[in-house]
Short mmCIF file of C-alpha atoms in Angstrom, two decimals:
data_model
loop_
_atom_site.label_atom_id
_atom_site.label_comp_id
_atom_site.label_asym_id
_atom_site.label_seq_id
_atom_site.Cartn_x
_atom_site.Cartn_y
_atom_site.Cartn_z
CA UNK A 1058 0.11 -0.11 -0.11
CA UNK A 1059 2.24 2.93 -1.20
CA UNK A 1060 -1.16 5.71 -2.18
CA UNK A 1061 -1.35 8.70 -0.28
CA UNK A 1062 -5.00 8.74 -0.13
CA UNK A 1063 -6.50 5.39 0.14
CA UNK A 1064 -10.33 3.55 -0.82
CA UNK A 1065 -10.99 2.46 2.24
CA UNK A 1066 -13.55 -0.08 2.82
CA UNK A 1067 -14.26 -0.84 6.11
CA UNK A 1068 -17.01 -3.19 7.44
CA UNK A 1069 -18.12 -3.34 10.79
CA UNK A 1070 -20.19 -6.99 11.73
CA UNK A 1071 -21.17 -4.74 15.12
CA UNK A 1072 -21.96 -1.67 14.61
CA UNK A 1073 -22.53 -0.10 17.31
CA UNK A 1074 -21.23 1.31 21.22
CA UNK A 1075 -17.47 1.68 21.49
CA UNK A 1076 -16.78 -0.04 17.81
CA UNK A 1077 -18.82 2.59 15.82
CA UNK A 1078 -17.55 5.23 17.83
CA UNK A 1079 -13.79 4.10 16.83
CA UNK A 1080 -14.80 3.56 13.17
CA UNK A 1081 -17.04 6.60 12.49
CA UNK A 1082 -14.46 8.81 14.71
CA UNK A 1083 -11.46 7.76 12.22
CA UNK A 1084 -13.40 7.88 9.03
CA UNK A 1085 -14.15 11.36 9.45
CA UNK A 1086 -11.08 12.80 10.38
CA UNK A 1087 -9.04 10.42 7.87
CA UNK A 1088 -7.31 11.81 4.64
CA UNK A 1089 -8.35 8.65 3.03
CA UNK A 1090 -11.93 8.08 0.96
CA UNK A 1091 -13.98 5.51 2.94
CA UNK A 1092 -17.06 3.83 2.48
CA UNK A 1093 -18.78 1.87 5.54
CA UNK A 1094 -20.72 -0.91 5.82
CA UNK A 1095 -22.31 -1.62 9.06
CA UNK A 1096 -24.82 -4.58 10.21
CA UNK A 1097 -26.43 -3.86 13.47
CA UNK A 1098 -24.74 -4.77 16.44
CA UNK A 1099 -27.31 -7.14 18.28
CA UNK A 1100 -26.96 -11.45 18.27
CA UNK A 1101 -23.33 -11.25 18.36
CA UNK A 1102 -23.42 -15.54 17.68
CA UNK A 1103 -25.51 -15.04 14.29
CA UNK A 1104 -23.20 -12.20 13.62
CA UNK A 1105 -19.60 -14.02 13.95
CA UNK A 1106 -21.40 -16.88 11.63
CA UNK A 1107 -23.39 -15.17 9.47
CA UNK A 1108 -21.52 -11.20 8.79
CA UNK A 1109 -19.20 -12.48 5.77
CA UNK A 1110 -22.08 -13.31 4.00
CA UNK A 1111 -24.08 -10.32 4.08
CA UNK A 1112 -21.18 -8.26 3.50
CA UNK A 1113 -20.02 -10.49 0.69
CA UNK A 1114 -23.20 -10.39 -1.33
CA UNK A 1115 -23.01 -5.94 -0.53
CA UNK A 1116 -19.46 -5.72 -1.86
CA UNK A 1117 -20.56 -7.99 -5.04
CA UNK A 1118 -23.91 -5.41 -5.59
CA UNK A 1119 -21.26 -2.42 -5.28
CA UNK A 1120 -18.14 -3.86 -7.37
CA UNK A 1121 -21.22 -4.72 -10.16
CA UNK A 1122 -21.96 -0.96 -9.69
CA UNK A 1123 -18.35 0.32 -10.63
CA UNK A 1124 -17.15 0.71 -6.93
CA UNK A 1125 -13.46 0.28 -6.45
CA UNK A 1126 -11.12 0.25 -3.47
CA UNK A 1127 -7.14 -0.13 -2.01
CA UNK A 1128 -7.68 -1.72 0.68
CA UNK A 1129 -9.68 -4.09 3.02
CA UNK A 1130 -10.71 -2.71 7.17
CA UNK A 1131 -12.69 -4.68 9.45
CA UNK A 1132 -13.05 -6.23 13.07
CA UNK A 1133 -13.20 -9.62 15.27
CA UNK A 1134 -16.71 -9.70 14.92
CA UNK A 1135 -16.98 -12.26 11.69
CA UNK A 1136 -14.99 -14.84 9.64
CA UNK A 1137 -12.22 -12.73 7.26
CA UNK A 1138 -11.43 -15.82 5.74
CA UNK A 1139 -14.55 -16.71 4.96
CA UNK A 1140 -15.25 -12.82 2.66
CA UNK A 1141 -12.49 -13.08 0.87
CA UNK A 1142 -13.90 -16.14 -0.55
CA UNK A 1143 -16.96 -15.02 -1.07
CA UNK A 1144 -16.28 -11.54 -2.34
CA UNK A 1145 -13.77 -11.63 -5.47
CA UNK A 1146 -13.71 -8.29 -6.15
CA UNK A 1147 -11.52 -7.72 -2.44
CA UNK A 1148 -10.13 -11.42 -2.49
CA UNK A 1149 -6.79 -9.62 -3.77
CA UNK A 1150 -6.88 -6.39 -1.37
CA UNK A 1151 -4.88 -6.02 2.06
CA UNK A 1152 -6.70 -6.85 4.81
CA UNK A 1153 -6.58 -5.21 8.53
CA UNK A 1154 -8.25 -6.35 11.06
CA UNK A 1155 -9.03 -5.36 14.07
CA UNK A 1156 -9.31 -7.12 17.48
CA UNK A 1157 -11.70 -5.35 20.05
CA UNK A 1158 -11.68 -8.38 21.81
CA UNK A 1159 -10.89 -12.04 20.75
CA UNK A 1160 -12.70 -15.05 21.99
CA UNK A 1161 -9.54 -17.05 23.52
CA UNK A 1162 -9.96 -14.69 26.89
CA UNK A 1163 -13.33 -13.96 27.11
CA UNK A 1164 -14.68 -15.45 29.91
CA UNK A 1165 -17.16 -17.79 30.96
CA UNK A 1166 -20.12 -17.95 33.33
CA UNK A 1167 -20.93 -20.65 35.39
CA UNK A 1168 -20.30 -23.82 34.06
CA UNK A 1169 -20.94 -22.78 30.41
CA UNK A 1170 -17.90 -23.90 27.84
CA UNK A 1171 -16.52 -21.90 25.67
CA UNK A 1172 -17.45 -22.10 22.01
CA UNK A 1173 -14.23 -23.48 20.11
CA UNK A 1174 -15.57 -22.07 16.61
CA UNK A 1175 -15.67 -18.75 17.70
CA UNK A 1176 -11.94 -18.59 18.85
CA UNK A 1177 -11.01 -21.00 15.64
CA UNK A 1178 -13.01 -18.10 13.70
CA UNK A 1179 -10.87 -15.19 15.28
CA UNK A 1180 -7.67 -17.70 14.38
CA UNK A 1181 -8.76 -17.81 10.47
CA UNK A 1182 -10.16 -13.86 10.53
CA UNK A 1183 -6.16 -13.45 11.99
CA UNK A 1184 -4.21 -15.51 9.51
CA UNK A 1185 -5.75 -14.27 6.49
CA UNK A 1186 -4.43 -10.40 7.19
CA UNK A 1187 -1.83 -8.99 6.70
CA UNK A 1188 -1.68 -6.73 9.94
CA UNK A 1189 -3.66 -7.60 13.25
CA UNK A 1190 -4.45 -4.65 15.35
CA UNK A 1191 -5.15 -5.09 18.50
CA UNK A 1192 -6.46 -2.48 21.09
CA UNK A 1193 -3.81 -3.91 24.04
CA UNK A 1194 -0.80 -5.91 24.79
CA UNK A 1195 -3.15 -7.68 26.71
CA UNK A 1196 -6.10 -8.47 23.61
CA UNK A 1197 -2.55 -9.41 21.43
CA UNK A 1198 -1.18 -11.89 24.25
CA UNK A 1199 -4.12 -13.20 25.54
CA UNK A 1200 -4.49 -14.55 21.63
CA UNK A 1201 -2.06 -15.56 20.90
CA UNK A 1202 -1.59 -17.53 24.11
CA UNK A 1203 -4.92 -18.63 23.95
CA UNK A 1204 -4.58 -19.78 20.36
CA UNK A 1205 -0.75 -21.84 21.39
CA UNK A 1206 -2.77 -23.59 24.37
CA UNK A 1207 -5.66 -25.07 22.56
CA UNK A 1208 -3.92 -26.30 19.35
CA UNK A 1209 -2.26 -28.64 21.75
CA UNK A 1210 -5.82 -29.45 22.31
CA UNK A 1211 -6.65 -30.24 18.28
CA UNK A 1212 -6.88 -33.81 17.08
CA UNK A 1213 -4.24 -33.97 14.71
CA UNK A 1214 -1.89 -32.08 12.58
CA UNK A 1215 -1.64 -28.88 14.61
CA UNK A 1216 -1.26 -25.31 12.46
CA UNK A 1217 1.69 -24.16 14.44
CA UNK A 1218 3.40 -22.69 11.86
CA UNK A 1219 0.58 -20.96 10.35
CA UNK A 1220 0.28 -19.75 14.89
CA UNK A 1221 3.52 -18.37 14.61
CA UNK A 1222 2.67 -16.29 11.87
CA UNK A 1223 0.02 -13.85 13.28
CA UNK A 1224 3.02 -12.55 15.75
CA UNK A 1225 4.74 -10.58 13.25
CA UNK A 1226 1.87 -8.97 11.67
CA UNK A 1227 0.48 -8.42 15.36
CA UNK A 1228 0.38 -4.57 16.49
CA UNK A 1229 -1.08 -2.43 19.46
CA UNK A 1230 -3.54 0.16 18.06
CA UNK A 1231 -5.38 2.25 21.09
CA UNK A 1232 -8.68 3.23 20.54
CA UNK A 1233 -9.00 7.06 20.41
CA UNK A 1234 -11.34 8.92 22.75
CA UNK A 1235 -13.53 12.54 21.13
CA UNK A 1236 -12.95 14.21 24.23
CA UNK A 1237 -15.47 17.18 25.59
CA UNK A 1238 -13.84 20.50 24.68
CA UNK A 1239 -14.35 22.03 28.41
CA UNK A 1240 -11.51 19.40 30.34
CA UNK A 1241 -9.15 22.02 30.75
CA UNK A 1242 -9.71 23.01 34.76
CA UNK A 1243 -12.11 19.91 36.04
CA UNK A 1244 -9.06 17.66 37.98
CA UNK A 1245 -8.66 21.76 40.36
CA UNK A 1246 -12.49 21.42 40.36
CA UNK A 1247 -12.86 18.31 41.68
CA UNK A 1248 -9.62 18.68 44.11
CA UNK A 1249 -12.22 21.47 45.74
CA UNK A 1250 -15.13 19.18 45.93
CA UNK A 1251 -12.85 17.04 47.36
CA UNK A 1252 -11.50 18.92 50.51
CA UNK A 1253 -15.54 20.18 51.40
CA UNK A 1254 -15.87 16.79 52.75
CA UNK A 1255 -19.03 16.17 51.42
CA UNK A 1256 -19.81 12.01 50.86
CA UNK A 1257 -17.89 10.77 47.08
CA UNK A 1258 -19.83 10.44 44.16
CA UNK A 1259 -18.79 7.02 43.32
CA UNK A 1260 -19.57 5.97 39.81
CA UNK A 1261 -19.61 2.54 37.56
CA UNK A 1262 -20.18 2.42 34.12
CA UNK A 1263 -19.98 -0.95 31.53
CA UNK A 1264 -22.14 -3.24 30.16
CA UNK A 1265 -24.76 -4.65 32.13
CA UNK A 1266 -23.27 -8.66 32.25
CA UNK A 1267 -22.11 -10.54 34.32
CA UNK A 1268 -18.45 -10.03 33.05
CA UNK A 1269 -18.50 -6.72 34.86
CA UNK A 1270 -19.03 -8.43 37.98
CA UNK A 1271 -21.82 -6.16 39.15
CA UNK A 1272 -21.99 -8.74 42.43
CA UNK A 1273 -18.94 -7.58 43.58
CA UNK A 1274 -19.80 -3.78 43.07
CA UNK A 1275 -23.01 -4.68 45.34
CA UNK A 1276 -20.37 -6.48 48.32
CA UNK A 1277 -18.57 -2.90 48.55
CA UNK A 1278 -21.10 -1.07 48.80
CA UNK A 1279 -22.54 -2.89 51.51
CA UNK A 1280 -19.60 -2.80 52.94
CA UNK A 1281 -19.20 0.64 52.74
CA UNK A 1282 -23.05 0.42 54.36
CA UNK A 1283 -21.76 -1.76 57.13
CA UNK A 1284 -18.58 0.89 57.65
CA UNK A 1285 -21.19 4.23 57.49
CA UNK A 1286 -19.29 5.56 55.07
CA UNK A 1287 -21.46 8.06 53.14
CA UNK A 1288 -21.10 7.72 49.10
CA UNK A 1289 -23.50 9.16 46.32
CA UNK A 1290 -23.61 6.44 43.75
CA UNK A 1291 -24.20 6.49 39.76
CA UNK A 1292 -24.38 3.13 37.83
CA UNK A 1293 -24.73 3.84 34.03
CA UNK A 1294 -24.22 1.52 30.67
CA UNK A 1295 -25.63 -0.34 28.47
CA UNK A 1296 -28.50 -3.07 29.83
CA UNK A 1297 -27.78 -5.46 26.75
CA UNK A 1298 -30.27 -8.38 27.27
CA UNK A 1299 -30.80 -10.17 30.94
CA UNK A 1300 -29.76 -7.78 33.84
CA UNK A 1301 -27.54 -9.71 36.54
CA UNK A 1302 -29.79 -9.45 39.88
CA UNK A 1303 -27.45 -7.47 41.34
CA UNK A 1304 -28.62 -4.04 39.79
CA UNK A 1305 -31.93 -4.73 40.97
CA UNK A 1306 -30.90 -4.95 44.60
CA UNK A 1307 -28.45 -2.19 43.89
CA UNK A 1308 -31.69 -0.27 43.18
CA UNK A 1309 -33.65 -0.82 45.41
CA UNK A 1310 -31.41 -1.11 48.75
CA UNK A 1311 -29.21 2.05 47.97
CA UNK A 1312 -32.42 4.32 46.52
CA UNK A 1313 -31.36 7.35 48.41
CA UNK A 1314 -27.65 7.54 47.65
CA UNK A 1315 -28.00 7.11 43.77
CA UNK A 1316 -27.22 10.01 41.37
CA UNK A 1317 -27.98 8.97 37.97
CA UNK A 1318 -28.92 4.98 36.95
CA UNK A 1319 -28.89 3.58 33.27
CA UNK A 1320 -28.18 4.50 30.13
CA UNK A 1321 -27.67 7.50 29.59
CA UNK A 1322 -29.22 8.51 26.13
CA UNK A 1323 -26.81 10.82 25.34
CA UNK A 1324 -23.14 11.08 24.64
CA UNK A 1325 -23.19 15.04 26.62
CA UNK A 1326 -25.23 13.24 29.67
CA UNK A 1327 -22.54 10.48 29.52
CA UNK A 1328 -19.75 12.83 29.87
CA UNK A 1329 -21.96 14.38 32.49
CA UNK A 1330 -21.97 11.81 34.58
CA UNK A 1331 -18.27 11.38 34.48
CA UNK A 1332 -17.62 14.72 34.55
CA UNK A 1333 -19.16 15.00 38.49
CA UNK A 1334 -17.57 11.17 39.19
CA UNK A 1335 -15.14 11.43 42.44
CA UNK A 1336 -14.21 8.23 41.84
CA UNK A 1337 -14.76 5.72 38.70
CA UNK A 1338 -14.64 1.97 39.96
CA UNK A 1339 -14.17 -0.97 38.00
CA UNK A 1340 -15.15 -4.94 38.92
CA UNK A 1341 -14.71 -6.46 35.40
CA UNK A 1342 -13.38 -9.74 34.95
CA UNK A 1343 -13.06 -9.05 31.42
CA UNK A 1344 -12.30 -5.81 30.19
CA UNK A 1345 -9.62 -6.09 26.52
CA UNK A 1346 -8.90 -2.00 26.84
CA UNK A 1347 -11.08 0.32 29.57
CA UNK A 1348 -12.43 2.58 27.68
CA UNK A 1349 -14.92 4.16 29.53
CA UNK A 1350 -12.23 4.02 32.43
CA UNK A 1351 -10.03 6.26 30.42
CA UNK A 1352 -12.70 8.30 29.46
CA UNK A 1353 -13.13 8.63 33.08
CA UNK A 1354 -9.74 9.66 34.45
CA UNK A 1355 -9.57 12.21 30.81
CA UNK A 1356 -11.80 14.10 32.77
CA UNK A 1357 -10.27 13.56 35.86
CA UNK A 1358 -12.56 11.45 38.16
CA UNK A 1359 -9.98 9.32 40.72
CA UNK A 1360 -9.64 5.53 39.23
CA UNK A 1361 -9.82 2.41 41.23
CA UNK A 1362 -9.66 -0.72 39.40
CA UNK A 1363 -8.68 -4.27 39.97
CA UNK A 1364 -5.37 -5.26 39.60
CA UNK A 1365 -5.64 -7.36 36.27
CA UNK A 1366 -6.55 -7.54 32.21
CA UNK A 1367 -5.84 -4.45 30.87
CA UNK A 1368 -6.07 -1.79 33.56
CA UNK A 1369 -2.01 -2.17 34.17
CA UNK A 1370 -0.81 -0.98 30.54
CA UNK A 1371 -3.80 1.79 30.30
CA UNK A 1372 -2.43 3.04 33.79
CA UNK A 1373 1.17 2.66 33.26
CA UNK A 1374 1.80 1.04 36.36
CA UNK A 1375 5.04 -0.35 35.00
CA UNK A 1376 5.91 3.31 34.73
CA UNK A 1377 5.45 4.29 37.81
CA UNK A 1378 4.70 1.68 41.42
CA UNK A 1379 3.19 4.44 42.79
CA UNK A 1380 0.41 4.09 40.81
CA UNK A 1381 -0.97 1.11 41.86
CA UNK A 1382 -0.77 2.05 45.35
CA UNK A 1383 -2.96 4.60 44.22
CA UNK A 1384 -5.06 3.42 41.27
CA UNK A 1385 -5.98 -0.53 41.95
CA UNK A 1386 -7.05 -2.78 44.32
CA UNK A 1387 -6.10 -6.56 44.50
CA UNK A 1388 -8.90 -8.43 43.04
CA UNK A 1389 -12.17 -8.74 46.01
CA UNK A 1390 -14.80 -6.56 46.93
CA UNK A 1391 -13.16 -6.21 51.02
CA UNK A 1392 -10.46 -4.09 49.73
CA UNK A 1393 -11.86 -2.37 46.69
CA UNK A 1394 -14.78 -0.84 49.74
CA UNK A 1395 -11.14 -0.51 52.27
CA UNK A 1396 -9.71 2.11 49.57
CA UNK A 1397 -12.63 3.26 49.11
CA UNK A 1398 -13.29 3.84 53.16
CA UNK A 1399 -9.46 5.71 53.22
CA UNK A 1400 -9.89 7.86 50.41
CA UNK A 1401 -13.44 8.98 52.37
CA UNK A 1402 -11.34 9.78 55.78
CA UNK A 1403 -8.13 11.38 54.33
CA UNK A 1404 -9.03 13.89 51.42
CA UNK A 1405 -5.44 14.69 51.24
CA UNK A 1406 -4.85 13.50 47.85
CA UNK A 1407 -1.99 13.05 45.74
CA UNK A 1408 -3.45 14.55 43.49
CA UNK A 1409 -0.47 14.92 41.44
CA UNK A 1410 -0.19 12.03 40.47
CA UNK A 1411 -3.65 12.16 38.80
CA UNK A 1412 -2.92 15.26 36.82
CA UNK A 1413 -0.27 13.57 35.38
CA UNK A 1414 -2.47 10.27 34.24
CA UNK A 1415 -4.98 12.48 33.07
CA UNK A 1416 -2.11 14.30 30.85
CA UNK A 1417 -0.46 10.93 29.82
CA UNK A 1418 -4.46 9.56 28.94
CA UNK A 1419 -5.43 12.99 26.80
CA UNK A 1420 -1.79 12.92 25.32
CA UNK A 1421 -1.59 8.86 23.90
CA UNK A 1422 -5.11 8.86 22.87
CA UNK A 1423 -6.91 12.14 22.16
CA UNK A 1424 -8.51 11.58 18.56
CA UNK A 1425 -7.22 14.10 15.82
CA UNK A 1426 -3.55 12.41 16.64
CA UNK A 1427 -4.30 8.92 16.55
CA UNK A 1428 -6.66 9.15 13.28
CA UNK A 1429 -3.29 10.52 12.19
CA UNK A 1430 -0.83 7.75 12.99
CA UNK A 1431 -4.07 4.93 11.91
CA UNK A 1432 -3.90 6.20 8.03
CA UNK A 1433 0.09 6.17 8.23
CA UNK A 1434 -0.36 2.75 9.39
CA UNK A 1435 -2.32 1.84 6.25
CA UNK A 1436 -0.92 3.31 3.33
#
């Protein structure tokens, strides 16, 4: 790919939420010319199975009308190898597959067993791609590790060399963020509010699913209540279907402390909740990047995160061991509640460290800068 201005075909099998923000945010800032074809963000298993067929049909129709492209960009929510076989007009074009997540590291619920076919779909897509982009090193390494481990269980003829071929073409490309304009002095404003001694505003923002571990949030809140630690609470995020019981219990037991509840209908209202947060909590057992965490930090919220998944990478604890003490708890709800209680009691927080983290997040993930870098990667 040597052209300075490419015609990019962007295929988005899960065209909603953060996937859509990434795709539309990049294409709207790119120097390249984009054609985006998206499918609804629902029925994820059907998307993984069927998206290549639907995309191939639309690509063939567009090609018959004279449309052409220079490069194909798609995500992990489909079988890119099937797409190449079904869509002749793009068969020989360079292919970039972006992994927002991977099926090898997705946690199972209870005694549920993983569907190895979806894992193999990830493998085939990565194998077919010219470049494989991951949103974090945790995502990249967990998929590479999962491939090596699962290859040992396959019946025969393990594709060892094919698995090894994926690593050299794998790259880490973090998802950029479109920051609000009015965030210049929010850390200073929050510092003044913290010093006032008022109850801390705790914000939890994630999909309302089991892998975000709402049971740990409930346990943490119960411990704070038992210890007579006052707090205000916002629990926001998208309800993806069957709501875990923990959310109903939180709503019933802590109704008087709740400030915001449920999905925020606009980005403005979402950002407003993040700006009002004193502490941003995560209890996740599944997180390949942590977009809502990065967004909350960017507006000055103090993060309290489990020391696992992609979070150490996002915070950059290798750069400063002090960050591990400030912004992480080890794993349990009890440890999280202890951290919150100490922050409630000691209002002399180390805001210099938070300010450095805020600047780091904004510099690393600012959309205009990242879009320019991603544009160059395609050439």
